[in-house]
Structure formats: C-alpha cells, structure tokens
PDB file of C-alpha atoms and ligand atoms in Angstrom:
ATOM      1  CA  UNK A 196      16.943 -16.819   5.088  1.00 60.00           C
ATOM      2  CA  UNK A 197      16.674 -13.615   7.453  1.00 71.00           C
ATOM      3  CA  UNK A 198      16.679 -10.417   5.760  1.00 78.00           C
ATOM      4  CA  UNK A 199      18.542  -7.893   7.366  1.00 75.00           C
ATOM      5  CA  UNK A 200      16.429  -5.673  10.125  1.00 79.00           C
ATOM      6  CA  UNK A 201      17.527  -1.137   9.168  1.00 78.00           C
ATOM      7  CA  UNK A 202      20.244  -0.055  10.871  1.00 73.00           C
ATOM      8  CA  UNK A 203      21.793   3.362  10.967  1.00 67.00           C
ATOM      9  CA  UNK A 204      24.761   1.610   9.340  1.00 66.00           C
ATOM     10  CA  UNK A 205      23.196  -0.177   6.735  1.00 67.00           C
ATOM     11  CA  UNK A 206      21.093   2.883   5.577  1.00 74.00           C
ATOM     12  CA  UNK A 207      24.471   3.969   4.394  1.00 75.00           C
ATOM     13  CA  UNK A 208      24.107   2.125   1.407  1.00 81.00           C
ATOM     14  CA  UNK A 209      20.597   4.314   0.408  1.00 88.00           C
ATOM     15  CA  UNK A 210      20.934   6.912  -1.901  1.00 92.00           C
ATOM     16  CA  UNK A 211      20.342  10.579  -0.107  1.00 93.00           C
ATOM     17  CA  UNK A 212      16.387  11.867  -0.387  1.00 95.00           C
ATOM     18  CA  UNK A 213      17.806  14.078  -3.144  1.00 94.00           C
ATOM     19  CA  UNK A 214      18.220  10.371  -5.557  1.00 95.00           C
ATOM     20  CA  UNK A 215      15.721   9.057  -4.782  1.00 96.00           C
ATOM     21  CA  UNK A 216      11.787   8.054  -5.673  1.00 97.00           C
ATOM     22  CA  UNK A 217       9.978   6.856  -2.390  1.00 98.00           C
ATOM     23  CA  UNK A 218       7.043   4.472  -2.832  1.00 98.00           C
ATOM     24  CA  UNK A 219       5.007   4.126   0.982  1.00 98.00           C
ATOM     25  CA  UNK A 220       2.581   2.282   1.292  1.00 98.00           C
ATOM     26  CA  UNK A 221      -0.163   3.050   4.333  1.00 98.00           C
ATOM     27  CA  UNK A 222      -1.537   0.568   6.599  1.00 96.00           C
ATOM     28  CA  UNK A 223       0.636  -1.345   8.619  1.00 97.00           C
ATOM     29  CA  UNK A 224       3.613   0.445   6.929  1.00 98.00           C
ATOM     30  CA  UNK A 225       2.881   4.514   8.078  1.00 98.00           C
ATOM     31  CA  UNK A 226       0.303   3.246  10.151  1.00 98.00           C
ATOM     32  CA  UNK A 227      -1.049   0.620  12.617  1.00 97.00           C
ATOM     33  CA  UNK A 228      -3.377  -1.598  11.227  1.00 93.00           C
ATOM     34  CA  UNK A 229      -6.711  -1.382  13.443  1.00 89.00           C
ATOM     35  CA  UNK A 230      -9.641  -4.080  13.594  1.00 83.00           C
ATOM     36  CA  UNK A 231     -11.637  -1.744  10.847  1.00 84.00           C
ATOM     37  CA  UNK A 232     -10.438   0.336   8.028  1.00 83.00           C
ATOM     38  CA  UNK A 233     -11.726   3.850   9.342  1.00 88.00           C
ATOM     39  CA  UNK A 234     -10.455   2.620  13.134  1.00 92.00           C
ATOM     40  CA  UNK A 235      -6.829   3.684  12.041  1.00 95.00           C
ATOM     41  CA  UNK A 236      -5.311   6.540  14.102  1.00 94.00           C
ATOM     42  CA  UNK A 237      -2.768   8.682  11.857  1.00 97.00           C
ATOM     43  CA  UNK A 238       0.285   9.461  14.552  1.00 97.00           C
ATOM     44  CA  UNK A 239       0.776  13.283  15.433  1.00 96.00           C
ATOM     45  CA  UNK A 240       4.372  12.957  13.616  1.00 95.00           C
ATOM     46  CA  UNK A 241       3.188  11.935  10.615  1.00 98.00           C
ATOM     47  CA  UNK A 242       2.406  15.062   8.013  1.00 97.00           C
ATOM     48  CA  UNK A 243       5.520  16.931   8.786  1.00 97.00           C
ATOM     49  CA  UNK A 244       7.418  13.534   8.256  1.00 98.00           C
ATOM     50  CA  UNK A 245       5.839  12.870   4.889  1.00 98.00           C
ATOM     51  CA  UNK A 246       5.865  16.801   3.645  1.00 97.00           C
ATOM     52  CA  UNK A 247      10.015  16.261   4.586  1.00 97.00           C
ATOM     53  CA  UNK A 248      10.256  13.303   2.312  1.00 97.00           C
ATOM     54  CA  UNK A 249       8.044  15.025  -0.255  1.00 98.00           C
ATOM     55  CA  UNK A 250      10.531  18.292  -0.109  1.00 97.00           C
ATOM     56  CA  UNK A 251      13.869  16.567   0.085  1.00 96.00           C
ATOM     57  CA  UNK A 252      12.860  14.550  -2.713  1.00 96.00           C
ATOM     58  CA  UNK A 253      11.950  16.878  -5.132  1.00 96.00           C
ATOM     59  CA  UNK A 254       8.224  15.638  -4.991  1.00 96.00           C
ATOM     60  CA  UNK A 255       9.319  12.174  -5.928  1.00 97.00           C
ATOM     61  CA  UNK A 256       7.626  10.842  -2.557  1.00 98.00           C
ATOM     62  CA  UNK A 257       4.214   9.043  -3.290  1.00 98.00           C
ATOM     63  CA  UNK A 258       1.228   6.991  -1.129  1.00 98.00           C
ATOM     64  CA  UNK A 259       0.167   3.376  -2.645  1.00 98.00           C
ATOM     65  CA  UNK A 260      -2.265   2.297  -1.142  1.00 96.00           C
ATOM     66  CA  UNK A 261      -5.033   0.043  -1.363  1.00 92.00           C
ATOM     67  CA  UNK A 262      -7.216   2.833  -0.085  1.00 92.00           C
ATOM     68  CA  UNK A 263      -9.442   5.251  -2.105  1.00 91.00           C
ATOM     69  CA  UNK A 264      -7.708   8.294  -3.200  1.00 95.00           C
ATOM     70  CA  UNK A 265     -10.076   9.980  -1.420  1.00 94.00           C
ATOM     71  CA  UNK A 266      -9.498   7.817   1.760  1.00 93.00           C
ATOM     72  CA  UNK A 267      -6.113   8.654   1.422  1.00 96.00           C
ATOM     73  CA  UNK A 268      -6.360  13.017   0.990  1.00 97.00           C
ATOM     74  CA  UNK A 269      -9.089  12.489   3.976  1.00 97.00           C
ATOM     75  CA  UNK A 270      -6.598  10.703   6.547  1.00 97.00           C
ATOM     76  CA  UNK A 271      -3.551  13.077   4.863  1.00 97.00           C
ATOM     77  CA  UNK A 272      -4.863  16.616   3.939  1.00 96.00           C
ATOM     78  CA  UNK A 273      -2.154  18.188   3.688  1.00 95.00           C
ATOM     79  CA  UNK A 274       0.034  15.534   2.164  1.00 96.00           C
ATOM     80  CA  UNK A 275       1.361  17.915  -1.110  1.00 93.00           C
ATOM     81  CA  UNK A 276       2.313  14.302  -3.006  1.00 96.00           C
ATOM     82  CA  UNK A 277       0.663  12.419  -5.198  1.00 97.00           C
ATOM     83  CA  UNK A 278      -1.538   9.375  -4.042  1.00 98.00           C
ATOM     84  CA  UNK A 279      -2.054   5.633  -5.892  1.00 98.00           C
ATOM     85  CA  UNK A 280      -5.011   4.222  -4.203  1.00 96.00           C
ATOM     86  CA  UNK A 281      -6.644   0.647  -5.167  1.00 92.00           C
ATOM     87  CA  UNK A 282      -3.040  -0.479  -5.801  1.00 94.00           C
ATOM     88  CA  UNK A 283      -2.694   1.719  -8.484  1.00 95.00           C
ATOM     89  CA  UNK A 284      -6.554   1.657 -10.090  1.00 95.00           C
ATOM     90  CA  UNK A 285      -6.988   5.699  -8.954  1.00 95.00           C
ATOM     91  CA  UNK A 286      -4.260   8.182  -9.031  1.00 97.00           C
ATOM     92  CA  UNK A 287      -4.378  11.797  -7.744  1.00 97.00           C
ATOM     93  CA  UNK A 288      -1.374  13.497  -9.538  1.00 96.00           C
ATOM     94  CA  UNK A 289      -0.278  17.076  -9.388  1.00 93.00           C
ATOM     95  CA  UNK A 290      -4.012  17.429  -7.522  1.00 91.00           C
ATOM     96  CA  UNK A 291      -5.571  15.541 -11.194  1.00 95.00           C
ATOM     97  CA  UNK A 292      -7.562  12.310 -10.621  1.00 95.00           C
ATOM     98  CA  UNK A 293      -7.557   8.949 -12.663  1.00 95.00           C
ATOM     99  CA  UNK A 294      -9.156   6.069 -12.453  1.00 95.00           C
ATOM    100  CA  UNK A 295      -9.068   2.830 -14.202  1.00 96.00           C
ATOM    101  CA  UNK A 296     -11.236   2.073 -17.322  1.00 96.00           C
ATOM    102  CA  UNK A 297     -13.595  -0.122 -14.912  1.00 97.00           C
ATOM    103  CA  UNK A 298     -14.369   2.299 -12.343  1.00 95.00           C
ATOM    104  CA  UNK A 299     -17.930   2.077 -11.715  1.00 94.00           C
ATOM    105  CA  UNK A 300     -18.763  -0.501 -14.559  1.00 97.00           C
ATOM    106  CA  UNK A 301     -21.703  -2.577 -14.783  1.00 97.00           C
ATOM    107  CA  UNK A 302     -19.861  -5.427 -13.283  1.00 96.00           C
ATOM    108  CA  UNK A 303     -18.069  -3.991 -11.094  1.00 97.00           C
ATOM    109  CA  UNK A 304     -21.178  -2.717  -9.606  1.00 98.00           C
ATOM    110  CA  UNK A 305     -22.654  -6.272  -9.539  1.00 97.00           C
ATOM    111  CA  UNK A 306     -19.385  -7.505  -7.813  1.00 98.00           C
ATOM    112  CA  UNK A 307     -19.805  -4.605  -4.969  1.00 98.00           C
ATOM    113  CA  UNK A 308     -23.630  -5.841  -4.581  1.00 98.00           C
ATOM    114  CA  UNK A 309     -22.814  -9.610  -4.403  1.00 98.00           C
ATOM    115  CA  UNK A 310     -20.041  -8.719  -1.502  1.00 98.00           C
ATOM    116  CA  UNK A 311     -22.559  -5.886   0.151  1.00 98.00           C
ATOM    117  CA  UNK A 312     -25.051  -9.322   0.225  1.00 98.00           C
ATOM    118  CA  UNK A 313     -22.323 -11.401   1.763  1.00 98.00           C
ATOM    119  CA  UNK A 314     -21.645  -8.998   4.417  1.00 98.00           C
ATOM    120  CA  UNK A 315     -25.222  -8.803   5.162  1.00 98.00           C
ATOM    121  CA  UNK A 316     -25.391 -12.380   5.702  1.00 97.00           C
ATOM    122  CA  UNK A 317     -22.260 -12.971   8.053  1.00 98.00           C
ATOM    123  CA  UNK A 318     -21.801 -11.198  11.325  1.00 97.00           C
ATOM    124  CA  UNK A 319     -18.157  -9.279  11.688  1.00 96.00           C
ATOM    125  CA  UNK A 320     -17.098  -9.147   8.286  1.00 97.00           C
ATOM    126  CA  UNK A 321     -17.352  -6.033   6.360  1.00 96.00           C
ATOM    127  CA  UNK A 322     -17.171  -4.878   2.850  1.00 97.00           C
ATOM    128  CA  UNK A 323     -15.021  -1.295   1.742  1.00 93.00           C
ATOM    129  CA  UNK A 324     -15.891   0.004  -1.843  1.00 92.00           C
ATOM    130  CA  UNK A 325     -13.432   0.903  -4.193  1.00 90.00           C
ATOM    131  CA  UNK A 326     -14.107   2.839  -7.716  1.00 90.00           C
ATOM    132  CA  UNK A 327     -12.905  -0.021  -9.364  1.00 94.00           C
ATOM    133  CA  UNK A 328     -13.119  -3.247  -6.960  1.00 94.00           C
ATOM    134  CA  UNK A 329     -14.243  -4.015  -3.479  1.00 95.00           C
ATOM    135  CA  UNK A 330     -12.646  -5.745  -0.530  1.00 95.00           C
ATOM    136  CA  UNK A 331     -14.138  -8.532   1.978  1.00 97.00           C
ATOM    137  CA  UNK A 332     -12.823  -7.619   5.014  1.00 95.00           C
ATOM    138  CA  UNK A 333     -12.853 -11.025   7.712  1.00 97.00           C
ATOM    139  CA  UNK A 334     -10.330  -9.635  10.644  1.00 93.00           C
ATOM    140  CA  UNK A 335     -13.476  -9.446  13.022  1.00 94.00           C
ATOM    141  CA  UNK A 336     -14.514 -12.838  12.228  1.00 96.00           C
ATOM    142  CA  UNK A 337     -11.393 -15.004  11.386  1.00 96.00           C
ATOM    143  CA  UNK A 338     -13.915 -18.274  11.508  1.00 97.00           C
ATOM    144  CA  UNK A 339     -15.388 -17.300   8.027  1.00 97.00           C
ATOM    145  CA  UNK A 340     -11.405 -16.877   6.831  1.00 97.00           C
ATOM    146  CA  UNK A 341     -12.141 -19.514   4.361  1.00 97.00           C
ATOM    147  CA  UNK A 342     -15.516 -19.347   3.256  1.00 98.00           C
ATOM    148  CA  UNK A 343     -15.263 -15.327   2.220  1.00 98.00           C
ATOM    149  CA  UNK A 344     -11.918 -15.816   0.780  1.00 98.00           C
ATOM    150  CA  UNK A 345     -13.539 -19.010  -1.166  1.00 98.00           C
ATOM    151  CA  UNK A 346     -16.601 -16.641  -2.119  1.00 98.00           C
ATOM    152  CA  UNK A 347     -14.594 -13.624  -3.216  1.00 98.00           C
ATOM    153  CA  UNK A 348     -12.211 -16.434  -5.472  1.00 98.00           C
ATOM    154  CA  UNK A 349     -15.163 -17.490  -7.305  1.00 98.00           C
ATOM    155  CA  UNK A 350     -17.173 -14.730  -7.765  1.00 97.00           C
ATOM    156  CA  UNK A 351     -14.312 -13.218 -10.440  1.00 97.00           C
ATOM    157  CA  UNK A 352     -13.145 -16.665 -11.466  1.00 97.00           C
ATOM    158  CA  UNK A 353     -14.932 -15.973 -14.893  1.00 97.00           C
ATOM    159  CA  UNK A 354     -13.897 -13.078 -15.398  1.00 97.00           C
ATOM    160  CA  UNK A 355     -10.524 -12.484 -16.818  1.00 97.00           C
ATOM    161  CA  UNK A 356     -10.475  -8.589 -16.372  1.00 97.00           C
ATOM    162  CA  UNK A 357     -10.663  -8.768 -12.346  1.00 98.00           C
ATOM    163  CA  UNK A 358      -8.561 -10.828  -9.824  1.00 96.00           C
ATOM    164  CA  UNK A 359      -9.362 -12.023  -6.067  1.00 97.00           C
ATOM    165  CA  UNK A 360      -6.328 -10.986  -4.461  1.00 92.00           C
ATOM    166  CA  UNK A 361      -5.469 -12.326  -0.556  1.00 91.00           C
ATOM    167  CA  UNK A 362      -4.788  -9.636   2.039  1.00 87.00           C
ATOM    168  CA  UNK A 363      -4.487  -9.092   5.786  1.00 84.00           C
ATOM    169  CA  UNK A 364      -7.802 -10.567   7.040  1.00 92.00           C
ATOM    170  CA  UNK A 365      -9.485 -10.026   4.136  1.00 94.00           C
ATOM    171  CA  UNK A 366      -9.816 -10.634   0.218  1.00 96.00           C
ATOM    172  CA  UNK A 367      -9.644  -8.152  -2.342  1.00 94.00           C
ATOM    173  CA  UNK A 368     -11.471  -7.586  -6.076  1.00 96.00           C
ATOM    174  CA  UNK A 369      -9.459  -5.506  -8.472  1.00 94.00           C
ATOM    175  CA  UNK A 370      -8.658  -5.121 -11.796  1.00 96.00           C
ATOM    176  CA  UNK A 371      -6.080  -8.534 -13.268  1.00 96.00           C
ATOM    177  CA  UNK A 372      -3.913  -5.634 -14.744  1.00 95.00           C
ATOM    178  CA  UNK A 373      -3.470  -3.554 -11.597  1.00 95.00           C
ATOM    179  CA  UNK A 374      -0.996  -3.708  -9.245  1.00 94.00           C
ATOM    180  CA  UNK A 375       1.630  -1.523  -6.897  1.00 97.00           C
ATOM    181  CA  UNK A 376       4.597  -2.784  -9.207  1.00 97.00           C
ATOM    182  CA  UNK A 377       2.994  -1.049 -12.223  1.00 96.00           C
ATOM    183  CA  UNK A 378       2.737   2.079 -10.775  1.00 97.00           C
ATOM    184  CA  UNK A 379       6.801   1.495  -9.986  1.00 97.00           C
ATOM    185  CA  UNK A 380       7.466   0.756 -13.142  1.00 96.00           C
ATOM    186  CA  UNK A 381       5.478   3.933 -14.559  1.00 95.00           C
ATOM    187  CA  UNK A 382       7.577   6.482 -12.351  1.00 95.00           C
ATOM    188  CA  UNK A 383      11.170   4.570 -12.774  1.00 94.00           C
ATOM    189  CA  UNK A 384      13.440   7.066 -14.396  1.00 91.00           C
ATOM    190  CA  UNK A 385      17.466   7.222 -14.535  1.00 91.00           C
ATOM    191  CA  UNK A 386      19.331   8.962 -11.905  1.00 91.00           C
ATOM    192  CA  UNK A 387      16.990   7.789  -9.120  1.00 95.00           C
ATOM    193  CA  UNK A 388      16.898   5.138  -6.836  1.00 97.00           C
ATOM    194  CA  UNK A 389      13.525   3.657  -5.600  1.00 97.00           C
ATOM    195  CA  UNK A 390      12.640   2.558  -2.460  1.00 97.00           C
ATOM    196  CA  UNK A 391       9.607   0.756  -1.734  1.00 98.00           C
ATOM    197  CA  UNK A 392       8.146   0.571   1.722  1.00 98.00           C
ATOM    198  CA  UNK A 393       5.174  -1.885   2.638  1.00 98.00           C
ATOM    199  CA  UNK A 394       3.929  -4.782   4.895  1.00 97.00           C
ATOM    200  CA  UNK A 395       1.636  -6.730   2.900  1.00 92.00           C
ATOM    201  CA  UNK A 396       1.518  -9.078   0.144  1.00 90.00           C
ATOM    202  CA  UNK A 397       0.078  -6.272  -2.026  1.00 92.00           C
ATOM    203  CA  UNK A 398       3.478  -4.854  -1.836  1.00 97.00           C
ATOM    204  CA  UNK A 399       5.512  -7.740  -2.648  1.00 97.00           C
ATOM    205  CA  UNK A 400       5.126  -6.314  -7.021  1.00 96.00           C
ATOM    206  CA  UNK A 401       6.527  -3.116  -5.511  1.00 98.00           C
ATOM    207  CA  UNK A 402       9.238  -4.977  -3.810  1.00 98.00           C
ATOM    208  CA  UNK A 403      10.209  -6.793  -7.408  1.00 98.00           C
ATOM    209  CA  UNK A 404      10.351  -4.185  -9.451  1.00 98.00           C
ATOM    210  CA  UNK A 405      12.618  -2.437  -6.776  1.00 97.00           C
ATOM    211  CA  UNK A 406      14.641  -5.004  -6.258  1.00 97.00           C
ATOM    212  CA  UNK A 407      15.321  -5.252 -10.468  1.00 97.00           C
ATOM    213  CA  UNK A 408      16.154  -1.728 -10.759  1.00 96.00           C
ATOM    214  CA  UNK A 409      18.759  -2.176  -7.875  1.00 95.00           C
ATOM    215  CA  UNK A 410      16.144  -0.157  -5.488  1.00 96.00           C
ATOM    216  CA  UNK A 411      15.630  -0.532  -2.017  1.00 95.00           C
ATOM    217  CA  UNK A 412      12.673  -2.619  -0.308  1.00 96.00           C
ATOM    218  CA  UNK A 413      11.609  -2.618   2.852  1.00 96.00           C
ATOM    219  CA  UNK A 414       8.964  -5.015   4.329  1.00 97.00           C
ATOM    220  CA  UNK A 415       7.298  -3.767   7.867  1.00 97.00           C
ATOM    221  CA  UNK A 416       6.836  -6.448  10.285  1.00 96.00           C
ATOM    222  CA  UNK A 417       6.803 -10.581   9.575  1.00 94.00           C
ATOM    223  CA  UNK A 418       5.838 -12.861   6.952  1.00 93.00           C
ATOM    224  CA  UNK A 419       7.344 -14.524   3.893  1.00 94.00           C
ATOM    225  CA  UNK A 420       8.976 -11.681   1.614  1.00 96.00           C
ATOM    226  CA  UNK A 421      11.523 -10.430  -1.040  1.00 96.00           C
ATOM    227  CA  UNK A 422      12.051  -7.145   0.492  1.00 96.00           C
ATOM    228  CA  UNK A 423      15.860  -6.862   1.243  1.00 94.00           C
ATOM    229  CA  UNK A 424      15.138  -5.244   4.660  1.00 93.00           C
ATOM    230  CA  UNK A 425      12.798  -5.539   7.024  1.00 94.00           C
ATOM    231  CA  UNK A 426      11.682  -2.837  10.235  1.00 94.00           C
ATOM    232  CA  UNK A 427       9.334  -4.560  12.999  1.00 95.00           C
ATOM    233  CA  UNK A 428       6.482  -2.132  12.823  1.00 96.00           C
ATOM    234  CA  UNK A 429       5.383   1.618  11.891  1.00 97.00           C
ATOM    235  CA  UNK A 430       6.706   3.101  14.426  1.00 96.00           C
ATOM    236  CA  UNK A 431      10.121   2.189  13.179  1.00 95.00           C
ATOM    237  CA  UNK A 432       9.488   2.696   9.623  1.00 96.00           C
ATOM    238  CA  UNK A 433       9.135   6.461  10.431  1.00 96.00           C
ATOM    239  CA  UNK A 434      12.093   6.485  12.746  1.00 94.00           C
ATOM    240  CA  UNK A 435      13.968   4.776   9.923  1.00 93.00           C
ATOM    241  CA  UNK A 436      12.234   7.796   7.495  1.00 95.00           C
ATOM    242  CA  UNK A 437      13.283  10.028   9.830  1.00 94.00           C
ATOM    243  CA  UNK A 438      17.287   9.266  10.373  1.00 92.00           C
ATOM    244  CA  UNK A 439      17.368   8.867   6.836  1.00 93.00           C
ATOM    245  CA  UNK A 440      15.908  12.739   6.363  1.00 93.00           C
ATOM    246  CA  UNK A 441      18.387  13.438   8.907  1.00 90.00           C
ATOM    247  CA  UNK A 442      21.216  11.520   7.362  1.00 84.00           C
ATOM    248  CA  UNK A 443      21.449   8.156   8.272  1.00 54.00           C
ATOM    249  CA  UNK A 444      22.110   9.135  11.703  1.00 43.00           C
ATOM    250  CA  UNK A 445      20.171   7.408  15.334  1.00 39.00           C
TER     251      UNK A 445
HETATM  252 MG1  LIG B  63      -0.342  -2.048   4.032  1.00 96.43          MG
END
C-alpha cells in the first residue's frame, strides 16, 4: 500500500523540535548519493539546517550513518551533535569516541584484506574501511552485483559475530549485533517523540523501533519500506526539516 508522501498538513501530527529525538541518517537522506563514497557534495544549506535541529531540540538531533565517525565530523565540522557511524559500531558523543569491541580485531582485519583482494581483482568496484567492518561497494560495476554480494555472504557465513548486510550497490560486513535500531532504542526516553529519517534498508531497524514507540519514520525516495512517510529525495527531506523548524508551515 502507498505510504503517505510529507505534507505541510500532515506534519501537524509531529511533535514540535522541542519533543522530540531526531535520528538522520546521511546518504541519500541529507545528501545525494554519488557514484563513490567521497564523490558526495554536502549542499551549502546544510550546517545551519542541522545546528537548527540540534538547538531546537535540546541536542537530541543525531547522524547514523554507515560512515566512519570520522567521515562523518570531516563532511560536517561543525555539526555540534553527536554522530553513530557503522550503523551504530562507533559513536562520537558529547565530542567522546566509542567503538565496538571488534574494532580493529584480528578478523576483522583479515575480512578488510580478503575484500581489499577482491577489489584488486575486479575493475569498478571498491572497498571503504570501517573500524569494525568493511563495505564492497559494486555501483560502478553493477555486472559483478551478484558475484561480490555472493563473496561478501560467504566470507562471514562462519562467523556468527559479523553479518553481510545488502545495501545500495554494494554489500556490507559489520558486527551481527549492530544495527541503527539499537542505537534508537539506547536514546528512547519518555516525553520524546522519535523520528527517524533514512533511505536505505539499513534504516528500515530505525524505522521499527520508531514505529513501536509511536515515533515518526520517514523513508527518502522508493523501495519496499515500513516508514509511515515517505519524501522523494534530499532535497525535500531538508525542506520538510526546514518547515518543520519553522512550524509546519510551506
Ligand atoms: Mg543512506
């Protein structure tokens, strides 16, 4: 069934910035997605939009990302919120970093190599290292869609600590007990409302634990989802940010 697209009208339902916890995800959501990871362009609008949401809410606006943390702080320096990066594996809070248990582990580092190889071997795909995973990246060469997601699959299959998760174009390694729900579930608190924005299937354990606490989801752009609204692309999302800053007006 369609899910409904924002509307000035239907944000009237949100809870004001003041109560509420705003979960963003990057890419495709804040962003367009661009054929490689560092080929994103971060629009002009952007910092004062997010350092709006971070104010109005009391701090309670945060970046999860599949990024690095330190991806993140380099594409949003002055961003005063906290950042999730590798779904929720790093964390920069109140300036602090954390990372998960296997960050830089033995086979973790075995995992990176055996996906640095693979790379190596087949023309347009590309590998991005995380501190606790790595992703196969096959936008630039959609022909080896199967083989690297079949390769990424069975390289963790073994291992019950790590999962091969599908993305956009590309396949991800990260830790089994890791994803963007958790970190949802970490910062839920009475007297808020959270609203999750995001456009991949990454985001879709953000969107469930939203949905369950009678949040607000909101999926950028198409594909299967269980986001209760849906905008068509960035741009929108951060008009839709924006009018709801503004309150709820176009
Ligand atoms: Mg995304």
């Amino acid at each position: 069934m369609p899910i409904p697209l924002v509307t000035a009208s239907l944000m009237h339902d949100w809870p004001r910035p003041e109560a509420a916890f705003l979960f963003l995800d990057f890419d495709g959501t804040l962003v367009d997605i661009a054929s490689t990871p560092d080929g994103i362009c971060v629009p002009p609008d952007l910092p004062d939009l997010l350092a709006g949401l971070w104010h109005r809410t009391d701090g309670r606006a945060c970046i999860v990302s599949g990024r690095s943390v330190d991806d993140l702080a380099q594409y949003l320096p002055d961003f005063p919120g906290d950042l999730y990066g590798g779904h929720g594996a790093q964390a920069r809070i109140a300036g602090d970093m954390r990372d998960h248990h296997l960050a830089g582990s033995p086979a973790i580092l075995q995992y990176q190599a055996a996906i640095r190889d693979f790379v190596a071997d087949h023309a347009g795909t590309l590998a991005e290292m995380k501190a606790a995973g790595a992703v196969l990246h096959f936008r630039n060469a959609p022909d080896l869609a199967a083989e690297a997601t079949r390769f990424a699959e069975q390289l963790v299959e073994d291992d019950p600590d790590m999962v091969a998760h599908p993305a956009k174009m590309a396949m991800e390694l990260k830790p089994a007990d890791v994803d963007k729900g958790g970190v949802v579930s970490s910062l839920l608190r009475d007297g808020v409302t959270p609203l999750f924005c995001g456009d991949d299937t990454t985001d879709e354990a953000g969107f469930a634990v939203v949905n369950t606490a009678g949040g607000h989801s909101i999926k950028v752009g198409e594909g299967e989802t269980q986001a209760r609204w849906r905008v068509p692309d960035p741009a929108t999302m951060r008009r839709v940010l924006k009018d709801w800053l503004a309150g709820g007006t176009q």
